[in-house]
N, CA, C and O atoms as a Tinker XYZ file with bonds, in Angstrom:
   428  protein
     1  N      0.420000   12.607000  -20.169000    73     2
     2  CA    -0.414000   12.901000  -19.031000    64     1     3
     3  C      0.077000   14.209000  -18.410000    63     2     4     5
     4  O      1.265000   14.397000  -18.151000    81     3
     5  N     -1.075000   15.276000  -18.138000    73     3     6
     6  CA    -0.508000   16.277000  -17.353000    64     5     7
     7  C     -0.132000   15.885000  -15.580000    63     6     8     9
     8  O     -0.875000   15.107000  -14.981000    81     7
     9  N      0.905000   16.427000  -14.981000    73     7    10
    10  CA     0.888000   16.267000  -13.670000    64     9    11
    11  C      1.332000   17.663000  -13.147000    63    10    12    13
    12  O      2.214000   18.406000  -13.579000    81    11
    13  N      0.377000   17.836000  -11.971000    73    11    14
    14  CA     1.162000   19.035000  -10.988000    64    13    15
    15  C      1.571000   18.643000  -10.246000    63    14    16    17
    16  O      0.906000   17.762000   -9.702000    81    15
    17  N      2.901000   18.956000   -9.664000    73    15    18
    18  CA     3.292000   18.253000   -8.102000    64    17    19
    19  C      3.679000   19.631000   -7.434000    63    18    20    21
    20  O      4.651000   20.375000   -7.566000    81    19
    21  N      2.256000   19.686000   -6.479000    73    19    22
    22  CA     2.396000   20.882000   -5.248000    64    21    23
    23  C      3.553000   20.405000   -3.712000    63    22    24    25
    24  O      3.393000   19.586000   -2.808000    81    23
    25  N      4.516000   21.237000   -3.984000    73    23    26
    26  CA     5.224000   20.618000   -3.048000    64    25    27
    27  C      6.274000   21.748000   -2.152000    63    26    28    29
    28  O      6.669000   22.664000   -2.873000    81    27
    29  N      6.590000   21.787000   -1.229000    73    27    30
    30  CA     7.226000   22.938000   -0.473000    64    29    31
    31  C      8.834000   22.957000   -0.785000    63    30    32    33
    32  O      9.701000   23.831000   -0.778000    81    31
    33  N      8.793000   21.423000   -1.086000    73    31    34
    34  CA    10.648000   20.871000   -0.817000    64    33    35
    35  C     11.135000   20.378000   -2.583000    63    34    36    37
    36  O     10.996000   19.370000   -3.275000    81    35
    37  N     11.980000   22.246000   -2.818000    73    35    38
    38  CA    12.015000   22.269000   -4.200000    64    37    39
    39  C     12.562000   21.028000   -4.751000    63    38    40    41
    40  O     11.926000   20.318000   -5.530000    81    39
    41  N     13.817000   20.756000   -4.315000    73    39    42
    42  CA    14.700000   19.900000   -5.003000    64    41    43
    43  C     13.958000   18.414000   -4.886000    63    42    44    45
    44  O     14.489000   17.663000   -5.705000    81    43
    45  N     12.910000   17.746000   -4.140000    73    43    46
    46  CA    12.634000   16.864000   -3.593000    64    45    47
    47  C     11.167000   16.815000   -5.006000    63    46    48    49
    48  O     10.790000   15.839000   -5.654000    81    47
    49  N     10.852000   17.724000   -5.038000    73    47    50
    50  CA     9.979000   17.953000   -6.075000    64    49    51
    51  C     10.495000   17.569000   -7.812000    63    50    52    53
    52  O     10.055000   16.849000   -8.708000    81    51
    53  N     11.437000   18.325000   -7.677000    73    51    54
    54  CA    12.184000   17.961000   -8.791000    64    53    55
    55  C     12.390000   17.058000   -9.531000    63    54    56    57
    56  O     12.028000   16.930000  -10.701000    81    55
    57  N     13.368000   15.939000   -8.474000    73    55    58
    58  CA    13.652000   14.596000   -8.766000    64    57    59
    59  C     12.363000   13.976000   -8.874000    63    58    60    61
    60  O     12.647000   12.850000   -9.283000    81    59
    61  N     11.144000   14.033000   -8.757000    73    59    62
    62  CA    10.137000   13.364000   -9.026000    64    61    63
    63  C      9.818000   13.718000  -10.237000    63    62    64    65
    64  O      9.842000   12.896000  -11.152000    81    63
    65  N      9.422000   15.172000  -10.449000    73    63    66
    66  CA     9.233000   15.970000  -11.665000    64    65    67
    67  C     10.402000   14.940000  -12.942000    63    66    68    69
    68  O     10.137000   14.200000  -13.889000    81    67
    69  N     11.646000   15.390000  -12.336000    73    67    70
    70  CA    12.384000   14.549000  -13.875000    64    69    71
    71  C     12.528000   13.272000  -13.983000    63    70    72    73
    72  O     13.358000   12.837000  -14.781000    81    71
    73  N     11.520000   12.153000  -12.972000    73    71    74
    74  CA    11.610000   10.798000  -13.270000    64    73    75
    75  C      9.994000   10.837000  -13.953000    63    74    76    77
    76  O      9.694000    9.907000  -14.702000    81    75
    77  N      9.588000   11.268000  -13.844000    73    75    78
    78  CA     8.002000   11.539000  -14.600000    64    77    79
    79  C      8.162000   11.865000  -15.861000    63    78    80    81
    80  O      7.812000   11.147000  -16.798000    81    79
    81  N      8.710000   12.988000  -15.965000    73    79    82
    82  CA     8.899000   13.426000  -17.566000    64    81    83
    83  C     10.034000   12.647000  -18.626000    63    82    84    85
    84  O     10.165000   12.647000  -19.850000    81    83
    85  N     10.550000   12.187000  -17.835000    73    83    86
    86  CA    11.526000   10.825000  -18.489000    64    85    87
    87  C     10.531000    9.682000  -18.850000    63    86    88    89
    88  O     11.008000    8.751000  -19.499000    81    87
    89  N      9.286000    9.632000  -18.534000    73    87    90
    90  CA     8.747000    8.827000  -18.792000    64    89    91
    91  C      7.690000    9.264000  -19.959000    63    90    92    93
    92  O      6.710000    8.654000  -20.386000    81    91
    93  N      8.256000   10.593000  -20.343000    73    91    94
    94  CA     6.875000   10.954000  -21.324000    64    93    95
    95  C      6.077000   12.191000  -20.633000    63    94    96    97
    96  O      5.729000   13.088000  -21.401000    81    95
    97  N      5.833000   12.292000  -19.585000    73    95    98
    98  CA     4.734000   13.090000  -18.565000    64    97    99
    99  C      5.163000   14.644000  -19.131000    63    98   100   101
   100  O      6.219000   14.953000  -19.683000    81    99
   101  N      3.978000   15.531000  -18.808000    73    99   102
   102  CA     4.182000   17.154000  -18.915000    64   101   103
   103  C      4.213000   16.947000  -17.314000    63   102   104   105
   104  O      3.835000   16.017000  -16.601000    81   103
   105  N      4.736000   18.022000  -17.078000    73   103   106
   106  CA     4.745000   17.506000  -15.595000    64   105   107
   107  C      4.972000   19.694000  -15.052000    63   106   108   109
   108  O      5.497000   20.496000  -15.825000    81   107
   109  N      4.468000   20.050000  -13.772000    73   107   110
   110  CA     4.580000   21.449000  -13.624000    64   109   111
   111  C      5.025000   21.252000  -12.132000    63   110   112   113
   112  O      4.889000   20.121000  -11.664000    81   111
   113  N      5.510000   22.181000  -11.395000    73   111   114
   114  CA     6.198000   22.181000   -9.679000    64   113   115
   115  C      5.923000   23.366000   -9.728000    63   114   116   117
   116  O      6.303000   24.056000  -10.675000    81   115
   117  N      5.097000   23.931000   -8.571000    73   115   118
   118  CA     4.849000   24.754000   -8.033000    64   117   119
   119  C      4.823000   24.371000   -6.371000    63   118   120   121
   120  O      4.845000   23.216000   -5.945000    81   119
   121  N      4.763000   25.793000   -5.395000    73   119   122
   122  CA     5.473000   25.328000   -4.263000    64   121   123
   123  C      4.124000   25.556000   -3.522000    63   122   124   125
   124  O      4.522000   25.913000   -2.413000    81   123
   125  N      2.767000   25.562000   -3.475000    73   123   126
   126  CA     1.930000   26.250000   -2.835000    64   125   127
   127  C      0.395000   25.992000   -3.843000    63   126   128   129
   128  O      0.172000   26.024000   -5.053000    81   127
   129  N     -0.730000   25.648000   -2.216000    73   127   130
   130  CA    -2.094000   25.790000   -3.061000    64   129   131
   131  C     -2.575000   26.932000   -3.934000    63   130   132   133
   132  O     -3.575000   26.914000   -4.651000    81   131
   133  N     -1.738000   27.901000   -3.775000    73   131   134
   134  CA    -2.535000   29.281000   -4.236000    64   133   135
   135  C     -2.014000   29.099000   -6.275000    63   134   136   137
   136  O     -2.690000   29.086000   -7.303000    81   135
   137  N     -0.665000   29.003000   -6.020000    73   135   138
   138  CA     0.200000   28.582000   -7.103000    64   137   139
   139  C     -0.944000   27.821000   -8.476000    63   138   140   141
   140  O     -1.516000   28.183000   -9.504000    81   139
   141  N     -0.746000   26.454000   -7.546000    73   139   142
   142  CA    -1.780000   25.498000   -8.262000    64   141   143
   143  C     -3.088000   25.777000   -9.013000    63   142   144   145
   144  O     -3.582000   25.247000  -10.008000    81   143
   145  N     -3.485000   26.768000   -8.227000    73   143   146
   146  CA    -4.958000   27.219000   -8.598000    64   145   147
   147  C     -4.761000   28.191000   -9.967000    63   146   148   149
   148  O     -5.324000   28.041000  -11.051000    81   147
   149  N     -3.914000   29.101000   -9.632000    73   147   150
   150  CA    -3.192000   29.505000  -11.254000    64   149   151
   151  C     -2.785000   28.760000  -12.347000    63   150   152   153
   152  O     -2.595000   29.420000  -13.369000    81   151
   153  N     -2.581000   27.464000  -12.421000    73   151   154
   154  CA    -2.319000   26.968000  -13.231000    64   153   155
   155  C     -3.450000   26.024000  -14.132000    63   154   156   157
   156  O     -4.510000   25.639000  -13.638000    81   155
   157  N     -3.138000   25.808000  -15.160000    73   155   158
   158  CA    -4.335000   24.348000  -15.665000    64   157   159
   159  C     -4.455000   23.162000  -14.892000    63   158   160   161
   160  O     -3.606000   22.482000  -14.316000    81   159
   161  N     -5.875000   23.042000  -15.016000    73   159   162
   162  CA    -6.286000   21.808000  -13.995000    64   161   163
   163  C     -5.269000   20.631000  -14.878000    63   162   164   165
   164  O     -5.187000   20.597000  -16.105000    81   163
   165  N     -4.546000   19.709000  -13.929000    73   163   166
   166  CA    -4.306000   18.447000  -14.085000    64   165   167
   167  C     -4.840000   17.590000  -14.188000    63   166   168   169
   168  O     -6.038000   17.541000  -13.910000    81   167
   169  N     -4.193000   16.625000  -14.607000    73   167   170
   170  CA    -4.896000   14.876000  -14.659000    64   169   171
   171  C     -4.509000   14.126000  -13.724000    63   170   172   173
   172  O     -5.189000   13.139000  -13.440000    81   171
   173  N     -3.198000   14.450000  -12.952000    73   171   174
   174  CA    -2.729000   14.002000  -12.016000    64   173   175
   175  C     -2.461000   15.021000  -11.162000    63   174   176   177
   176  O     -2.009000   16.065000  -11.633000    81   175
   177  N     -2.727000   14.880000   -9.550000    73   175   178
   178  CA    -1.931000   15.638000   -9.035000    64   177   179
   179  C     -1.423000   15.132000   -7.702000    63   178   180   181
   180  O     -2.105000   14.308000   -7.091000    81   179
   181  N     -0.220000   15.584000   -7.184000    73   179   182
   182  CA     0.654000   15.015000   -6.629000    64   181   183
   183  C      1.045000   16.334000   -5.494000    63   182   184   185
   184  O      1.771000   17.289000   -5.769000    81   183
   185  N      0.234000   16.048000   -3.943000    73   183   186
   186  CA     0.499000   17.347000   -3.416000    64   185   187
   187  C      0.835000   17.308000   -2.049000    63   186   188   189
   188  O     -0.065000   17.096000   -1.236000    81   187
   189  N      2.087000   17.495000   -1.641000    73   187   190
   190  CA     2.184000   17.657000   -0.245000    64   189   191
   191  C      0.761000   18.077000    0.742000    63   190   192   193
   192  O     -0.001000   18.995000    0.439000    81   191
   193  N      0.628000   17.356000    1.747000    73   191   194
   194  CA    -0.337000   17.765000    2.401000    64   193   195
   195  C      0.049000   19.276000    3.109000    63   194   196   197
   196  O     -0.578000   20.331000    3.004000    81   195
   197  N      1.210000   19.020000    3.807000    73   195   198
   198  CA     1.416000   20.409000    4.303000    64   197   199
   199  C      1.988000   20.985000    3.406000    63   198   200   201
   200  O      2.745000   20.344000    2.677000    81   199
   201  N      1.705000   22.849000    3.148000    73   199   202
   202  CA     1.423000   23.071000    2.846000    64   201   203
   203  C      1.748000   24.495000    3.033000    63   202   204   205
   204  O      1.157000   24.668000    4.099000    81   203
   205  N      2.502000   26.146000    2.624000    73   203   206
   206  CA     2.288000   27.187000    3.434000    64   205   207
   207  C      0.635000   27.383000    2.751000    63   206   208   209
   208  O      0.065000   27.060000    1.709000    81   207
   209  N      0.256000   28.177000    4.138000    73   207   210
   210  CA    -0.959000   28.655000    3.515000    64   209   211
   211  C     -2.292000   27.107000    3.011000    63   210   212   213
   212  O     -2.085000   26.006000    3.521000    81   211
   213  N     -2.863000   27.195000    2.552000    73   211   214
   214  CA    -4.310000   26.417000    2.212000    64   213   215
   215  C     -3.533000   25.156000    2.376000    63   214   216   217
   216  O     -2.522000   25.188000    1.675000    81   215
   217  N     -3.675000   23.919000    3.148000    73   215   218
   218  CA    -2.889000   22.581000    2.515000    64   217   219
   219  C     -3.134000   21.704000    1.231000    63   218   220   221
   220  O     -4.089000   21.852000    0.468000    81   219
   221  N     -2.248000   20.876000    1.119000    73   219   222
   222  CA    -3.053000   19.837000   -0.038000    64   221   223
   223  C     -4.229000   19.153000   -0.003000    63   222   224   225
   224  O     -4.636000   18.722000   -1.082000    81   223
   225  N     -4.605000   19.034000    0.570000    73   223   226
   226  CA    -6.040000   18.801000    1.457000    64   225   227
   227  C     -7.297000   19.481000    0.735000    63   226   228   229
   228  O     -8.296000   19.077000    0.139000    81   227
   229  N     -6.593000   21.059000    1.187000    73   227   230
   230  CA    -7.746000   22.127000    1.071000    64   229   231
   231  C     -7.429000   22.695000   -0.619000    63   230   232   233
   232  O     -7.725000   23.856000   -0.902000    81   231
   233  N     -6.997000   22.047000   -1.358000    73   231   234
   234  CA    -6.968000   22.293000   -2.958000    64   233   235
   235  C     -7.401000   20.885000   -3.549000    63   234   236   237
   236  O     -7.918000   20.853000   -4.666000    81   235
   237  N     -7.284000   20.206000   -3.125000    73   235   238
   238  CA    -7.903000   18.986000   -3.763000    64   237   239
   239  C     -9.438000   19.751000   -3.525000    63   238   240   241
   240  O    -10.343000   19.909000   -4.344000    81   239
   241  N     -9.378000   20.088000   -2.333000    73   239   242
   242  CA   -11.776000   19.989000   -1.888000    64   241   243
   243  C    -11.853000   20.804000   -3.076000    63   242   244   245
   244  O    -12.574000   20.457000   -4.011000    81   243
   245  N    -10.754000   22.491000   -3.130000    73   243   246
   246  CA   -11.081000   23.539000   -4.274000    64   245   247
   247  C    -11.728000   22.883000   -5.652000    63   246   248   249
   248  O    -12.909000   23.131000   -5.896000    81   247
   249  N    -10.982000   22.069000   -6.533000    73   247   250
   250  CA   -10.774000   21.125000   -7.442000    64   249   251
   251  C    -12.135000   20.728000   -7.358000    63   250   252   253
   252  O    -12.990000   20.805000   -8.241000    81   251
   253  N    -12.237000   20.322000   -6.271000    73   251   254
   254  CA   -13.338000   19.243000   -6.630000    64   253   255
   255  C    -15.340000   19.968000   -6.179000    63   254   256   257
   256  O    -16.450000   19.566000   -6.525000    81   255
   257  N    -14.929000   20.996000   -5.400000    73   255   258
   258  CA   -15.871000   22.130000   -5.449000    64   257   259
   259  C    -16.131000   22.703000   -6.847000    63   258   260   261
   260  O    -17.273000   23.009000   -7.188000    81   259
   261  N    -14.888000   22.875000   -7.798000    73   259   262
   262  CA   -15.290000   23.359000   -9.046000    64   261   263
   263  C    -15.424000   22.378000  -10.254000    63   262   264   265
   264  O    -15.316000   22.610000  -11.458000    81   263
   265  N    -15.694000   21.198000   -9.580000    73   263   266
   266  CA   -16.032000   19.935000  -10.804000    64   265   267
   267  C    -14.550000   19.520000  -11.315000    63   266   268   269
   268  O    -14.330000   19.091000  -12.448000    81   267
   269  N    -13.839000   19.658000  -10.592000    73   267   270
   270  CA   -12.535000   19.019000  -10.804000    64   269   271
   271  C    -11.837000   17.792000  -10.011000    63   270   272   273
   272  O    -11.488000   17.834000   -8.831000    81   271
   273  N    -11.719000   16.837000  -10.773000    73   271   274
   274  CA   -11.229000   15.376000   -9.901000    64   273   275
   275  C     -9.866000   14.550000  -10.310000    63   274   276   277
   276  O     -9.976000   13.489000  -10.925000    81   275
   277  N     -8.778000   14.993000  -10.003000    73   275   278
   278  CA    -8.036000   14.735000  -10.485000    64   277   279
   279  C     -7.262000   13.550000   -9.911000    63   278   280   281
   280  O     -7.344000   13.628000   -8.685000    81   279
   281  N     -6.679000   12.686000  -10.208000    73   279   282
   282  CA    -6.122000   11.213000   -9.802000    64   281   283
   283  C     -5.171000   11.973000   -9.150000    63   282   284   285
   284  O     -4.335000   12.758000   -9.597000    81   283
   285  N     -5.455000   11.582000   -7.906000    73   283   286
   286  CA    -4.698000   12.768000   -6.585000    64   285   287
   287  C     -3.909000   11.563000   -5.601000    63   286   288   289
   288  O     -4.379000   10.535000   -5.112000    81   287
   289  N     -2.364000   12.201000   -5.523000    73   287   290
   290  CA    -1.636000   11.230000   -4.835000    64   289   291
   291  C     -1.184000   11.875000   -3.605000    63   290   292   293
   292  O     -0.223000   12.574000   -3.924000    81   291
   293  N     -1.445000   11.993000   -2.180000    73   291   294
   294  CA    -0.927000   13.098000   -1.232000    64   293   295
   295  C      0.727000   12.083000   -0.587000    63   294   296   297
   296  O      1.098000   10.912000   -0.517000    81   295
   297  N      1.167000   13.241000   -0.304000    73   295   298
   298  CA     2.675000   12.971000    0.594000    64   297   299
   299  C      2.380000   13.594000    1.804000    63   298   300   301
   300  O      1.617000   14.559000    1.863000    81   299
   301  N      3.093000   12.967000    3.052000    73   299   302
   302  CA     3.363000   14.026000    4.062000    64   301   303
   303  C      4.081000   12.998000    5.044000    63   302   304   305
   304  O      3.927000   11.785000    5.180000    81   303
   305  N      4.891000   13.878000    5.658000    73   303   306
   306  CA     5.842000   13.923000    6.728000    64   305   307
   307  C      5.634000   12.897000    7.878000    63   306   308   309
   308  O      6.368000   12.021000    8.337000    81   307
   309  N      4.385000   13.310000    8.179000    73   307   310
   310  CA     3.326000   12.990000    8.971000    64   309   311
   311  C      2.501000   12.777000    9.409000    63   310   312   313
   312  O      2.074000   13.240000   10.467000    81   311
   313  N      1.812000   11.654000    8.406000    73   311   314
   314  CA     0.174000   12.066000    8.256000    64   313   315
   315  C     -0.153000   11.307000    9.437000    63   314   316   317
   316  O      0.559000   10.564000   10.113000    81   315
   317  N     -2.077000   11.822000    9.630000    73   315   318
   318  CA    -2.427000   11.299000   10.898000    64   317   319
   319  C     -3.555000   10.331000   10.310000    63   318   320   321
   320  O     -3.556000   10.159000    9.092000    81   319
   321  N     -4.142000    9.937000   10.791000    73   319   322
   322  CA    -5.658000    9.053000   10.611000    64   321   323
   323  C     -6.662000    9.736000   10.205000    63   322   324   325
   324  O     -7.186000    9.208000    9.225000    81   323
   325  N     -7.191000   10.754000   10.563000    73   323   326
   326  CA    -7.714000   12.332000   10.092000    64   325   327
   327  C     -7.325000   12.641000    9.013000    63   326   328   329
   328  O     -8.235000   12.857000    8.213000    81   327
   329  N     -6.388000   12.750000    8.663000    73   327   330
   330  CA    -5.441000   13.904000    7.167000    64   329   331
   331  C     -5.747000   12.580000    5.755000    63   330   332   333
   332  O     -5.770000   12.859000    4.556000    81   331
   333  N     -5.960000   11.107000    6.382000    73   331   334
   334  CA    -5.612000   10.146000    5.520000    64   333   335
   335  C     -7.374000    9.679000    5.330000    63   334   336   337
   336  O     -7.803000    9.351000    4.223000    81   335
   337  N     -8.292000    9.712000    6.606000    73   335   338
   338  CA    -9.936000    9.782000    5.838000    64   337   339
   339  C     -9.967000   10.828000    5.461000    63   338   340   341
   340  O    -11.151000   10.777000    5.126000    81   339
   341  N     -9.616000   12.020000    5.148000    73   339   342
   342  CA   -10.345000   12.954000    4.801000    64   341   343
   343  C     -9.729000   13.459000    3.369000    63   342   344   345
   344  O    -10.232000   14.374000    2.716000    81   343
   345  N     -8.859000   12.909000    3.077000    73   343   346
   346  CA    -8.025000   12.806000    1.539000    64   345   347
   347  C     -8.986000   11.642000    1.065000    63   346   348   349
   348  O     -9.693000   11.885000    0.087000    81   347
   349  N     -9.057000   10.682000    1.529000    73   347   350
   350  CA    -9.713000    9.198000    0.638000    64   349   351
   351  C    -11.503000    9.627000    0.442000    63   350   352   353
   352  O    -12.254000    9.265000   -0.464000    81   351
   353  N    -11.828000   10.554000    1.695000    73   351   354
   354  CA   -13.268000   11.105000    1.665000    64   353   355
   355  C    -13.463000   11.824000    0.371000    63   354   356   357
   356  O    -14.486000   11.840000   -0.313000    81   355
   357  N    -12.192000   12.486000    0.115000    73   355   358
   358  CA   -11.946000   13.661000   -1.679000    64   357   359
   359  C    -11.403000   13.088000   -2.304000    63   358   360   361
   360  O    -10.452000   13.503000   -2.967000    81   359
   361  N    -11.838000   11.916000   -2.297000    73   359   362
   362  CA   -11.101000   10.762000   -3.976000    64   361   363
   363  C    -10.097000   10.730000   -4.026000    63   362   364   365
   364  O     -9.884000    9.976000   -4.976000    81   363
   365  N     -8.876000   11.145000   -3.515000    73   363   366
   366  CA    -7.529000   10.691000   -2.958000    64   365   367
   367  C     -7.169000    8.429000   -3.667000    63   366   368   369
   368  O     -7.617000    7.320000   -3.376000    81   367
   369  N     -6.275000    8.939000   -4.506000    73   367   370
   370  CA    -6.491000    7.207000   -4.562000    64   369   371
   371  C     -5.234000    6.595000   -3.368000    63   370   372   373
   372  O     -5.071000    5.432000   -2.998000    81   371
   373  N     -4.462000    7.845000   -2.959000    73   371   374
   374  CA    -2.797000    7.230000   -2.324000    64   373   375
   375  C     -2.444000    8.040000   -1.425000    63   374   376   377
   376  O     -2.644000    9.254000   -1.481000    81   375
   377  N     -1.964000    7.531000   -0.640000    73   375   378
   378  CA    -1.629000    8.423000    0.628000    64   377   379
   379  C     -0.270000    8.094000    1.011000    63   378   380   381
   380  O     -0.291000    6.953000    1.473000    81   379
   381  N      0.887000    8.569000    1.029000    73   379   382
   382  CA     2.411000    7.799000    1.083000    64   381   383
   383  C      3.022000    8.845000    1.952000    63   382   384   385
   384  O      3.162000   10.018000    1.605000    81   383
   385  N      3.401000    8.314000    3.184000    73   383   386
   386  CA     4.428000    8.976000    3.886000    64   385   387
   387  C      6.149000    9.261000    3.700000    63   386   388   389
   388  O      6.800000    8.246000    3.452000    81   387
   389  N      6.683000   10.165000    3.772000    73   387   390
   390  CA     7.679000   10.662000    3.839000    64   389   391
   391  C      9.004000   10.473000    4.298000    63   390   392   393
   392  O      9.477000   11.380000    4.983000    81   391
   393  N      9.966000    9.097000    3.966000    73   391   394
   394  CA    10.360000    9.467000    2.725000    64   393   395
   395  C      9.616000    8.082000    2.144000    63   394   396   397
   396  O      9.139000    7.170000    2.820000    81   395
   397  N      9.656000    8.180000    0.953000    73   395   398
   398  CA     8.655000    7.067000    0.454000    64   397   399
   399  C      9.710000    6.904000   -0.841000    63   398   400   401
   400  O     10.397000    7.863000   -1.193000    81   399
   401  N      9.783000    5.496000   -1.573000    73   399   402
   402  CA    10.369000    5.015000   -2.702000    64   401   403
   403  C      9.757000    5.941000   -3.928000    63   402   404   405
   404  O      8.533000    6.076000   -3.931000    81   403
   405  N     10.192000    6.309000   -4.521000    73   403   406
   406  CA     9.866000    6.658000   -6.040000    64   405   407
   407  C      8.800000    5.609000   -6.604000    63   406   408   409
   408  O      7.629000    5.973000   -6.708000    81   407
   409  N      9.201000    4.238000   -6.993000    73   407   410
   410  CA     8.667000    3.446000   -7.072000    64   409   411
   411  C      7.504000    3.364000   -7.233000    63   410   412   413
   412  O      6.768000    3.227000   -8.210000    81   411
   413  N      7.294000    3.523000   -5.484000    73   411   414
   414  CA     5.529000    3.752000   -5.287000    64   413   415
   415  C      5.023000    4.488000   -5.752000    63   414   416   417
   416  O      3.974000    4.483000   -6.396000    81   415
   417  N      5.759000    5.302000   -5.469000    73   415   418
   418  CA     4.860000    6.787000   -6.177000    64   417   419
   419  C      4.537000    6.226000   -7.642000    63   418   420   421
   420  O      3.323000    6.217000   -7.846000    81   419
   421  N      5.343000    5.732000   -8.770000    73   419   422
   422  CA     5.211000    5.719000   -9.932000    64   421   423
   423  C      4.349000    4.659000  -10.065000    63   422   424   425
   424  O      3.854000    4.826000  -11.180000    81   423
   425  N      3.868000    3.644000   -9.571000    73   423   426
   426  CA     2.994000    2.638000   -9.261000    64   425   427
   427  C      1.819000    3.215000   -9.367000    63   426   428
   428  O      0.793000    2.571000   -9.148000    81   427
């Protein structure tokens, strides 16, 4: 399975990145929406909501403005009630706050 994980917090990225690819996964870390958009669309993607510049939010809509829907898992710090309909409104299947088990995530 391809995965991108857009994320600000390198090392935090990482350790996800190498429990994924231990499992088999191609897996890519980039730190930023702009990043992402350079790269091949995923099958998974895995994206901090915040975000410098465009958030995870506003690259999922990109994605999905250009016929792209990718099994999208958001993180954040802090999400609000707002940040969490409006991810599930863009096919968002998961919404997990910060710090969150691995686990879940891999669930």
């Amino acid at each position: 399975m391809q995965i991108l994980i857009v994320e600000r917090e390198v090392v935090a990225a990482r350790a996800v990145a190498d429990a994924l690819q231990s499992r088999g996964h191609e897996v890519a870390v980039v730190a930023s929406a702009q990043e992402a958009l350079k790269k091949e669309r995923p099958e998974v993607l895995i994206a901090a909501e915040e975000l410098a510049g465009p958030s995870g939010l506003d690259l999922l809509e990109e994605y999905r403005r250009v016929g792209h829907e990718p099994h999208t898992i958001f993180v954040s710090a802090s999400p609000s009630l707002e940040s969490c309909q409006r991810a599930l409104r863009l096919g968002a299947k998961e919404f997990l706050a910060k710090p969150f088990r691995l686990e879940d995530l891999l669930r």
